[in-house]
Short mmCIF file of C-alpha atoms in Angstrom, two decimals:
data_model
loop_
_atom_site.label_atom_id
_atom_site.label_comp_id
_atom_site.label_asym_id
_atom_site.label_seq_id
_atom_site.Cartn_x
_atom_site.Cartn_y
_atom_site.Cartn_z
CA MET A 1 -30.85 36.54 138.86
CA LEU A 2 -33.61 35.66 141.33
CA ARG A 3 -33.34 31.92 140.70
CA HIS A 4 -29.59 32.23 141.10
CA GLY A 5 -29.91 34.15 144.34
CA LEU A 6 -32.60 31.88 145.80
CA ARG A 7 -30.68 28.75 144.83
CA LYS A 8 -27.85 29.85 147.09
CA LEU A 9 -30.18 29.88 150.08
CA CYS A 10 -30.60 26.09 150.19
CA PRO A 11 -28.84 24.54 153.22
CA LEU A 12 -27.34 21.69 151.19
CA ASP A 13 -27.33 23.43 147.79
CA ILE A 14 -28.43 20.46 145.64
CA GLU A 15 -26.92 20.70 142.16
CA GLN A 16 -29.04 20.32 139.05
CA PHE A 17 -26.93 17.84 137.14
CA LEU A 18 -28.69 14.64 138.29
CA PRO A 19 -32.26 13.38 137.77
CA PRO A 20 -34.38 14.59 140.68
CA GLN A 21 -35.36 11.08 141.76
CA ILE A 22 -31.74 10.21 142.57
CA ARG A 23 -30.10 13.59 143.00
CA GLY A 24 -30.75 14.02 146.71
CA GLY A 25 -30.20 10.38 147.58
CA LEU A 26 -26.77 10.24 145.98
CA LYS A 27 -25.73 13.52 147.53
CA LEU A 28 -26.77 12.41 151.00
CA THR A 29 -25.08 9.04 150.53
CA PHE A 30 -21.81 10.74 149.62
CA LEU A 31 -22.27 13.04 152.61
CA ALA A 32 -22.81 10.08 154.95
CA MET A 33 -19.76 8.30 153.54
CA GLY A 34 -17.67 11.41 154.08
CA ASN A 35 -18.85 11.86 157.64
CA SER A 36 -18.17 8.22 158.50
CA PHE A 37 -14.47 9.04 158.44
CA CYS A 38 -14.82 12.15 160.59
CA ASN A 39 -15.43 11.08 164.18
CA THR A 40 -14.30 14.33 165.77
CA LEU A 41 -16.86 16.64 164.18
CA GLU A 42 -18.71 18.90 166.63
CA ILE A 43 -20.22 22.32 167.03
CA PRO A 44 -17.42 24.34 168.65
CA PRO A 45 -17.98 25.26 172.30
CA PRO A 46 -18.39 28.95 173.16
CA LYS A 47 -15.32 30.96 174.16
CA GLY A 48 -16.77 33.55 176.53
CA PRO A 49 -16.34 33.70 180.32
CA ASN A 50 -19.80 32.23 181.02
CA SER A 51 -21.26 28.79 180.45
CA ALA A 52 -24.20 28.82 178.03
CA GLY A 53 -27.62 27.45 178.86
CA CYS A 54 -30.64 27.00 176.61
CA THR A 55 -34.33 26.28 176.90
CA ASP A 56 -37.41 26.47 174.67
CA PHE A 57 -40.39 28.74 175.08
CA MET A 58 -43.80 28.62 173.41
CA MET A 59 -46.27 31.27 174.51
CA ASP A 60 -49.49 29.54 173.49
CA ASN A 61 -50.83 26.93 171.11
CA THR A 62 -51.71 29.16 168.15
CA GLU A 63 -49.90 30.70 165.19
CA GLN A 64 -50.16 34.05 166.99
CA GLY A 65 -48.03 32.77 169.83
CA SER A 66 -44.28 33.04 170.19
CA PHE A 67 -41.84 30.15 169.80
CA PHE A 68 -38.13 30.55 170.41
CA ARG A 69 -35.06 28.91 171.86
CA LEU A 70 -33.52 31.02 174.59
CA TYR A 71 -29.75 31.04 175.09
CA TYR A 72 -28.40 32.66 178.27
CA PRO A 73 -25.42 32.75 180.67
CA CYS A 74 -25.88 29.90 183.12
CA GLN A 75 -24.66 28.14 186.19
CA ARG A 76 -23.04 24.90 185.13
CA ILE A 77 -24.29 21.89 187.06
CA ASP A 78 -23.07 18.30 186.83
CA LYS A 79 -26.44 16.81 185.94
CA ALA A 80 -27.21 19.26 183.13
CA GLU A 81 -27.34 17.67 179.68
CA MET A 82 -26.66 19.13 176.27
CA PRO A 83 -29.72 18.97 173.98
CA ASP A 84 -29.80 17.24 170.61
CA TRP A 85 -28.94 19.54 167.72
CA ILE A 86 -31.95 18.27 165.72
CA PRO A 87 -34.80 18.06 168.25
CA CYS A 88 -36.87 15.29 166.62
CA ARG A 89 -37.47 13.34 163.41
CA GLU A 90 -40.05 15.76 162.01
CA TYR A 91 -37.27 18.31 161.47
CA PHE A 92 -35.46 15.72 159.33
CA ASN A 93 -38.69 15.35 157.35
CA GLY A 94 -38.86 19.10 156.91
CA LEU A 95 -35.30 19.26 155.60
CA ALA A 96 -36.12 16.42 153.19
CA ASP A 97 -39.17 18.26 151.87
CA PHE A 98 -37.17 21.47 151.49
CA LEU A 99 -34.50 19.60 149.54
CA LYS A 100 -37.16 17.71 147.54
CA ILE A 101 -35.89 14.25 148.48
CA ASN A 102 -37.57 11.12 149.81
CA ARG A 103 -38.46 11.38 153.51
CA THR A 104 -37.93 7.73 154.38
CA PHE A 105 -34.49 7.56 152.84
CA SER A 106 -33.37 10.95 154.04
CA GLU A 107 -34.52 10.41 157.64
CA ARG A 108 -32.15 7.46 157.98
CA ILE A 109 -29.27 9.34 156.38
CA PHE A 110 -29.90 12.56 158.34
CA ASN A 111 -30.14 10.59 161.57
CA CYS A 112 -26.86 8.83 160.74
CA LEU A 113 -25.21 12.14 159.87
CA PHE A 114 -26.54 14.47 162.50
CA GLY A 115 -28.55 12.47 165.06
CA SER A 116 -25.75 12.25 167.61
CA PHE A 117 -24.67 15.91 167.59
CA LYS A 118 -25.34 18.06 170.64
CA ILE A 119 -25.66 21.79 171.07
CA PRO A 120 -22.80 23.17 173.25
CA ALA A 121 -25.16 24.53 175.89
CA TYR A 122 -26.70 23.09 179.06
CA SER A 123 -30.38 22.30 178.80
CA ASP A 124 -32.55 24.19 181.32
CA ALA A 125 -29.50 25.04 183.46
CA PRO A 126 -30.09 27.79 186.06
CA PHE A 127 -29.62 31.34 184.82
CA LYS A 128 -26.57 33.09 186.27
CA SER A 129 -25.21 36.55 185.57
CA ASN A 130 -23.51 39.20 187.68
CA GLU A 131 -25.17 42.00 185.71
CA LYS A 132 -28.18 42.74 183.57
CA CYS A 133 -27.86 41.12 180.15
CA PRO A 134 -28.30 42.88 176.81
CA VAL A 135 -30.79 41.10 174.54
CA ILE A 136 -30.58 39.83 170.96
CA ILE A 137 -33.44 38.48 168.85
CA PHE A 138 -32.09 36.09 166.18
CA SER A 139 -33.90 35.23 162.92
CA HIS A 140 -33.03 32.08 160.97
CA GLY A 141 -32.69 31.66 157.21
CA LEU A 142 -34.97 30.08 154.62
CA GLY A 143 -35.47 26.37 155.27
CA ALA A 144 -33.80 26.53 158.69
CA PHE A 145 -35.22 26.47 162.24
CA ARG A 146 -34.35 27.63 165.75
CA THR A 147 -31.49 25.22 166.56
CA LEU A 148 -29.31 25.53 163.45
CA TYR A 149 -27.29 28.60 164.53
CA SER A 150 -26.20 27.34 167.94
CA ALA A 151 -22.50 28.13 167.40
CA ILE A 152 -23.36 31.82 167.09
CA CYS A 153 -26.05 31.90 169.78
CA THR A 154 -24.08 30.00 172.42
CA GLU A 155 -21.08 32.27 171.85
CA LEU A 156 -23.26 35.34 172.42
CA ALA A 157 -24.70 33.77 175.59
CA SER A 158 -21.23 32.98 176.88
CA GLN A 159 -20.35 36.66 176.38
CA GLY A 160 -23.25 37.76 178.59
CA PHE A 161 -26.18 38.16 176.16
CA ILE A 162 -29.65 36.70 176.37
CA VAL A 163 -30.56 35.49 172.87
CA ALA A 164 -34.00 34.48 171.63
CA ALA A 165 -33.66 32.40 168.43
CA VAL A 166 -37.14 32.62 166.92
CA GLU A 167 -38.61 29.67 165.02
CA HIS A 168 -40.71 31.32 162.34
CA ARG A 169 -44.25 30.20 161.57
CA ASP A 170 -44.56 31.82 158.14
CA GLN A 171 -43.83 28.49 156.36
CA SER A 172 -40.27 29.56 155.60
CA ALA A 173 -38.85 27.18 158.22
CA SER A 174 -38.31 23.67 156.91
CA ALA A 175 -40.39 22.53 159.88
CA THR A 176 -42.04 23.92 162.99
CA TYR A 177 -45.10 23.09 165.01
CA LEU A 178 -48.07 24.37 166.95
CA LEU A 179 -49.77 22.71 169.91
CA ARG A 180 -53.48 22.08 169.64
CA GLN A 181 -55.98 20.59 172.04
CA LYS A 182 -56.63 16.90 171.50
CA SER A 183 -60.13 15.99 170.44
CA LYS A 184 -62.46 14.13 172.79
CA LEU A 185 -61.87 11.00 170.75
CA GLU A 186 -58.08 11.34 171.12
CA THR A 187 -58.36 11.67 174.91
CA ALA A 188 -61.21 9.16 175.38
CA ASN A 189 -58.91 6.37 176.52
CA LYS A 190 -57.10 8.58 179.05
CA ASP A 191 -57.91 8.58 182.77
CA SER A 192 -59.05 12.20 183.19
CA SER A 193 -57.95 12.24 186.82
CA LYS A 194 -54.36 11.62 185.69
CA THR A 195 -54.36 13.86 182.62
CA SER A 196 -51.99 16.83 182.64
CA LEU A 197 -51.97 19.82 180.28
CA THR A 198 -49.21 18.15 178.23
CA ASP A 199 -51.42 15.08 177.77
CA THR A 200 -54.22 17.19 176.30
CA LEU A 201 -52.06 18.84 173.64
CA VAL A 202 -50.72 17.39 170.41
CA ARG A 203 -48.13 18.75 168.00
CA GLU A 204 -49.45 20.01 164.68
CA TRP A 205 -46.57 20.27 162.21
CA MET A 206 -46.10 23.04 159.69
CA TYR A 207 -43.63 22.46 156.86
CA TYR A 208 -41.91 24.65 154.29
CA ARG A 209 -44.19 26.15 151.65
CA SER A 210 -42.77 25.89 148.14
CA LEU A 211 -43.51 28.49 145.52
CA GLN A 212 -46.44 27.28 143.42
CA ARG A 213 -46.24 27.04 139.64
CA GLY A 214 -46.94 30.42 138.12
CA GLU A 215 -46.86 32.17 141.50
CA GLN A 216 -44.96 35.45 141.75
CA GLU A 217 -42.30 35.22 144.41
CA PHE A 218 -42.13 38.75 145.78
CA PRO A 219 -45.67 38.89 147.26
CA LEU A 220 -45.07 35.65 149.15
CA ARG A 221 -41.61 36.61 150.44
CA ASN A 222 -42.70 40.11 151.44
CA GLN A 223 -45.69 38.70 153.31
CA GLN A 224 -43.36 36.28 155.04
CA VAL A 225 -40.79 38.91 156.01
CA GLN A 226 -43.58 41.03 157.49
CA GLN A 227 -44.77 38.10 159.60
CA ARG A 228 -41.21 37.18 160.55
CA ALA A 229 -40.46 40.70 161.76
CA ALA A 230 -43.70 40.74 163.75
CA GLU A 231 -42.67 37.45 165.38
CA CYS A 232 -39.33 38.99 166.36
CA VAL A 233 -41.09 41.98 167.91
CA ARG A 234 -43.48 39.62 169.71
CA ALA A 235 -40.54 37.68 171.15
CA LEU A 236 -39.09 40.94 172.48
CA HIS A 237 -42.43 41.84 174.06
CA LYS A 238 -42.61 38.43 175.71
CA LEU A 239 -39.09 38.85 177.12
CA THR A 240 -40.16 42.28 178.38
CA ASP A 241 -43.03 40.65 180.27
CA ILE A 242 -40.73 38.01 181.72
CA ASN A 243 -38.25 40.68 182.79
CA SER A 244 -41.04 42.61 184.49
CA GLY A 245 -42.11 39.57 186.50
CA VAL A 246 -45.38 39.08 184.62
CA PRO A 247 -46.36 35.39 185.08
CA VAL A 248 -45.94 33.45 181.84
CA GLN A 249 -47.18 30.05 180.83
CA ASN A 250 -44.71 28.06 178.77
CA VAL A 251 -46.86 25.36 177.17
CA LEU A 252 -43.73 23.25 176.57
CA HIS A 253 -43.29 22.75 180.34
CA THR A 254 -39.50 22.75 180.42
CA GLN A 255 -37.61 22.51 183.71
CA PHE A 256 -36.26 26.04 183.41
CA ASP A 257 -37.40 28.49 186.09
CA TRP A 258 -38.51 31.57 184.15
CA LYS A 259 -38.91 33.57 187.34
CA THR A 260 -35.12 33.73 187.64
CA LEU A 261 -35.09 36.03 184.58
CA GLU A 262 -37.07 38.74 186.38
CA ASN A 263 -35.14 42.03 186.25
CA SER A 264 -32.25 40.23 184.51
CA MET A 265 -32.38 41.94 181.11
CA ASP A 266 -31.13 45.35 180.04
CA LEU A 267 -34.00 46.25 177.74
CA GLY A 268 -32.37 49.55 176.82
CA ARG A 269 -29.74 47.46 175.02
CA VAL A 270 -31.56 45.30 172.48
CA ALA A 271 -30.37 44.28 169.00
CA MET A 272 -31.54 42.23 166.02
CA MET A 273 -29.46 39.59 164.29
CA GLY A 274 -30.21 37.23 161.42
CA HIS A 275 -28.84 35.22 158.51
CA SER A 276 -29.96 35.35 154.88
CA PHE A 277 -33.78 35.65 154.94
CA GLY A 278 -33.23 36.33 158.64
CA GLY A 279 -30.97 39.22 157.66
CA GLY A 280 -33.79 40.76 155.66
CA THR A 281 -36.06 40.06 158.62
CA ALA A 282 -33.69 41.93 160.94
CA ILE A 283 -33.90 45.02 158.71
CA GLU A 284 -37.69 44.81 158.56
CA ALA A 285 -37.79 44.48 162.36
CA LEU A 286 -35.71 47.65 162.78
CA ALA A 287 -38.34 49.50 160.76
CA LYS A 288 -41.14 48.10 162.92
CA GLU A 289 -39.63 48.50 166.39
CA THR A 290 -37.37 51.34 167.55
CA LYS A 291 -36.45 49.42 170.71
CA PHE A 292 -34.01 47.54 168.49
CA LYS A 293 -30.96 49.80 168.78
CA CYS A 294 -28.91 48.16 165.99
CA ALA A 295 -28.59 45.01 163.90
CA VAL A 296 -25.94 42.55 162.77
CA VAL A 297 -26.93 41.10 159.41
CA LEU A 298 -25.21 37.95 158.12
CA ASP A 299 -25.26 37.48 154.33
CA ALA A 300 -28.54 39.37 153.93
CA TRP A 301 -31.08 38.34 151.29
CA MET A 302 -32.63 41.69 150.37
CA PHE A 303 -35.22 40.56 147.82
CA PRO A 304 -38.19 40.27 150.25
CA LEU A 305 -37.99 43.92 151.35
CA LYS A 306 -39.97 46.76 149.82
CA ASP A 307 -38.02 49.88 148.87
CA GLU A 308 -40.34 51.88 151.13
CA THR A 309 -38.91 50.05 154.13
CA PHE A 310 -35.39 51.46 153.76
CA PRO A 311 -36.11 55.10 154.74
CA GLN A 312 -37.88 53.81 157.89
CA VAL A 313 -34.69 52.19 159.20
CA ASN A 314 -32.76 54.65 161.39
CA GLN A 315 -30.54 52.33 163.43
CA PRO A 316 -26.91 51.30 162.84
CA ILE A 317 -26.41 48.08 160.83
CA PHE A 318 -23.38 45.85 160.37
CA PHE A 319 -23.41 43.67 157.25
CA VAL A 320 -21.16 40.60 157.50
CA ASN A 321 -20.93 38.84 154.14
CA SER A 322 -19.45 35.61 152.86
CA GLU A 323 -17.19 35.82 149.84
CA LYS A 324 -19.19 33.49 147.56
CA PHE A 325 -22.84 34.40 148.13
CA GLN A 326 -23.41 38.04 147.28
CA TRP A 327 -24.21 39.38 143.82
CA ALA A 328 -24.46 42.86 142.35
CA GLU A 329 -28.22 43.39 142.58
CA ASN A 330 -28.34 42.30 146.21
CA ILE A 331 -25.40 44.57 147.15
CA LYS A 332 -27.08 47.48 145.36
CA ARG A 333 -30.12 47.01 147.58
CA ILE A 334 -27.91 46.89 150.68
CA LYS A 335 -26.28 50.14 149.51
CA LYS A 336 -29.70 51.82 149.57
CA LEU A 337 -29.32 51.73 153.34
CA ASP A 338 -26.11 53.79 153.26
CA SER A 339 -26.43 56.76 155.58
CA SER A 340 -24.43 59.79 156.65
CA ASP A 341 -26.40 60.00 159.91
CA VAL A 342 -25.97 56.51 161.39
CA GLU A 343 -23.22 53.93 161.00
CA ARG A 344 -23.75 51.35 158.28
CA LYS A 345 -20.73 49.08 157.94
CA MET A 346 -19.93 46.10 155.74
CA MET A 347 -17.16 43.51 155.66
CA THR A 348 -16.65 40.28 153.73
CA ILE A 349 -14.94 37.14 155.04
CA ARG A 350 -12.55 35.60 152.53
CA GLY A 351 -12.87 31.92 151.72
CA THR A 352 -16.42 31.59 153.05
CA VAL A 353 -19.75 30.53 151.56
CA HIS A 354 -23.37 31.23 152.48
CA GLN A 355 -23.47 28.19 154.75
CA SER A 356 -20.42 29.30 156.74
CA PHE A 357 -22.81 30.82 159.30
CA PRO A 358 -25.18 27.92 160.22
CA ASP A 359 -23.88 24.92 162.18
CA PHE A 360 -23.85 22.62 159.13
CA THR A 361 -20.41 23.96 158.25
CA PHE A 362 -18.90 22.29 161.35
CA LEU A 363 -20.62 18.93 160.95
CA THR A 364 -19.26 17.67 157.64
CA GLY A 365 -15.75 16.63 156.68
CA ASP A 366 -13.60 18.96 154.61
CA PHE A 367 -13.98 17.25 151.21
CA ILE A 368 -17.70 16.60 151.46
CA GLY A 369 -18.34 19.98 153.06
CA LYS A 370 -16.78 21.77 150.11
CA LEU A 371 -18.51 19.49 147.61
CA MET A 372 -21.87 20.32 149.21
CA LYS A 373 -20.95 24.02 149.56
CA LEU A 374 -21.32 23.85 153.32
CA LYS A 375 -17.70 24.92 153.75
CA GLY A 376 -15.46 27.44 152.05
CA ASP A 377 -11.69 27.41 151.77
CA LEU A 378 -11.26 29.12 155.15
CA ASP A 379 -11.34 26.98 158.28
CA PRO A 380 -14.98 27.41 159.47
CA GLU A 381 -13.92 28.07 163.07
CA ILE A 382 -11.66 30.91 161.94
CA GLY A 383 -14.42 32.37 159.78
CA LEU A 384 -17.10 32.26 162.45
CA ASP A 385 -14.68 33.53 165.09
CA LEU A 386 -13.99 36.62 162.94
CA SER A 387 -17.72 37.14 162.42
CA ASN A 388 -18.49 36.76 166.14
CA LYS A 389 -15.69 39.07 167.30
CA ALA A 390 -16.56 41.79 164.78
CA SER A 391 -20.25 41.47 165.74
CA LEU A 392 -19.43 41.83 169.45
CA ALA A 393 -17.33 44.92 168.73
CA PHE A 394 -20.20 46.48 166.76
CA LEU A 395 -22.73 45.60 169.46
CA GLN A 396 -20.54 47.17 172.14
CA ARG A 397 -20.22 50.34 170.08
CA HIS A 398 -23.95 50.78 169.52
CA LEU A 399 -25.40 49.28 172.70
CA GLY A 400 -22.97 51.17 174.94
CA LEU A 401 -21.65 48.00 176.58
CA ARG A 402 -18.92 48.17 179.22
CA LYS A 403 -16.97 45.20 177.90
CA ASP A 404 -13.64 44.65 176.19
CA PHE A 405 -15.17 43.84 172.81
CA ASN A 406 -13.69 47.07 171.42
CA GLN A 407 -10.39 45.20 171.15
CA TRP A 408 -11.86 43.86 167.89
CA ASP A 409 -12.92 47.24 166.45
CA ARG A 410 -10.44 46.86 163.58
CA LEU A 411 -12.40 43.84 162.31
CA ILE A 412 -15.42 46.05 161.68
CA GLU A 413 -13.21 47.90 159.19
CA GLY A 414 -12.13 44.62 157.56
CA ASP A 415 -8.61 44.93 158.95
CA ASP A 416 -7.45 41.30 158.86
CA GLU A 417 -5.82 39.09 156.26
CA ASN A 418 -9.01 37.02 156.04
CA LEU A 419 -11.32 40.03 155.64
CA ILE A 420 -12.27 42.37 152.81
CA PRO A 421 -13.44 45.88 153.76
CA GLY A 422 -16.90 46.34 152.28
CA THR A 423 -17.69 43.90 149.48
CA ASN A 424 -15.81 41.84 146.91
CA VAL A 425 -18.67 42.33 144.43
CA THR A 426 -18.09 44.75 141.56
CA LEU A 427 -21.26 46.80 141.25
CA LEU A 428 -20.57 47.75 137.63
CA GLN A 429 -21.11 44.15 136.55
CA SER A 430 -24.53 43.00 135.51
CA ALA A 431 -26.52 40.94 137.99
CA ILE A 432 -25.64 37.26 137.72
#
């Protein structure tokens, strides 16, 4: 069961029918061929009344720092650019390692496939909002990183939320990095009078940690989910400082003016959100921090959580599932969070797969997307639109927002031809 469940978490879901030395290469070649005929692929732009901006924040140059991409309502300016979806080549290397394929080959294919895609948000654009913004901390899935859920995060920003998409440093991301001070030897050839802070720092990359032979999985995953939840709480604390006007040093030195966020956030209205391993992280974060008023959990992977965590979670949770991912044992663990005291809701989106939530689902053609299990039978824009609208309705209900998101309350109940109330999984069956 565990191997089956974990296998579904892979972004490109490599099948096991081919020899490993050619499996990934052939798959990526087919993917590239499929995308070569699809020139109109893009991450869909957000639909809310605001333009969406984004910037990156790194608190310091250690593992104990905080690293996230911030999405926010912004003022649109003509010179603002949209950032690359994949920030740099090392993230391609991380995806290759996670998929167990050759880096050199995959970097070329990944760059051909995804190198030209942009996130539908304006990089470092000025913050603009007519009211204080509720806050969401977003946690990515296994093998992902901070930019891969931009369709969800930009939509939330366009609807008036400030969203911090954390890039986790527990070695569950396919790639991430720290900044360390260069050695004296590395800076010896630099003119010290012209050396800035950026010149004295170098990226130190951290890649996905595979399970070692003979290693038990639960201790590793539970340790990771604990660290992930702590990183989410830390991101909230950093936003709290920024909101209070506490001076912050962003070691990435973006052009964004962080002072404009002072007194901009409604920190009485804060929620968690996450996909897969990030869904489990969201639940763990609710147990650790009561300032999170509720959570929206997308296709949760429940394995990393201890049973003792469940009674510590007292906030409302909305589980949004794909039709093809969930299995009986995982649903049984979700059901342990059922409560008569707080609202715990679940719905399932017909014709969707586990990868219907990350951006990959929009960036491959229909045939190849289904072959690679990045797309389900339902149009991905319809599926994500249902998920976003139902999530907004749930957030309004439990954050006390004065919006019109309650027009989508029926979706929380699964009232749509493309939705299933609760789950499509029969709990009497044995775990797959």
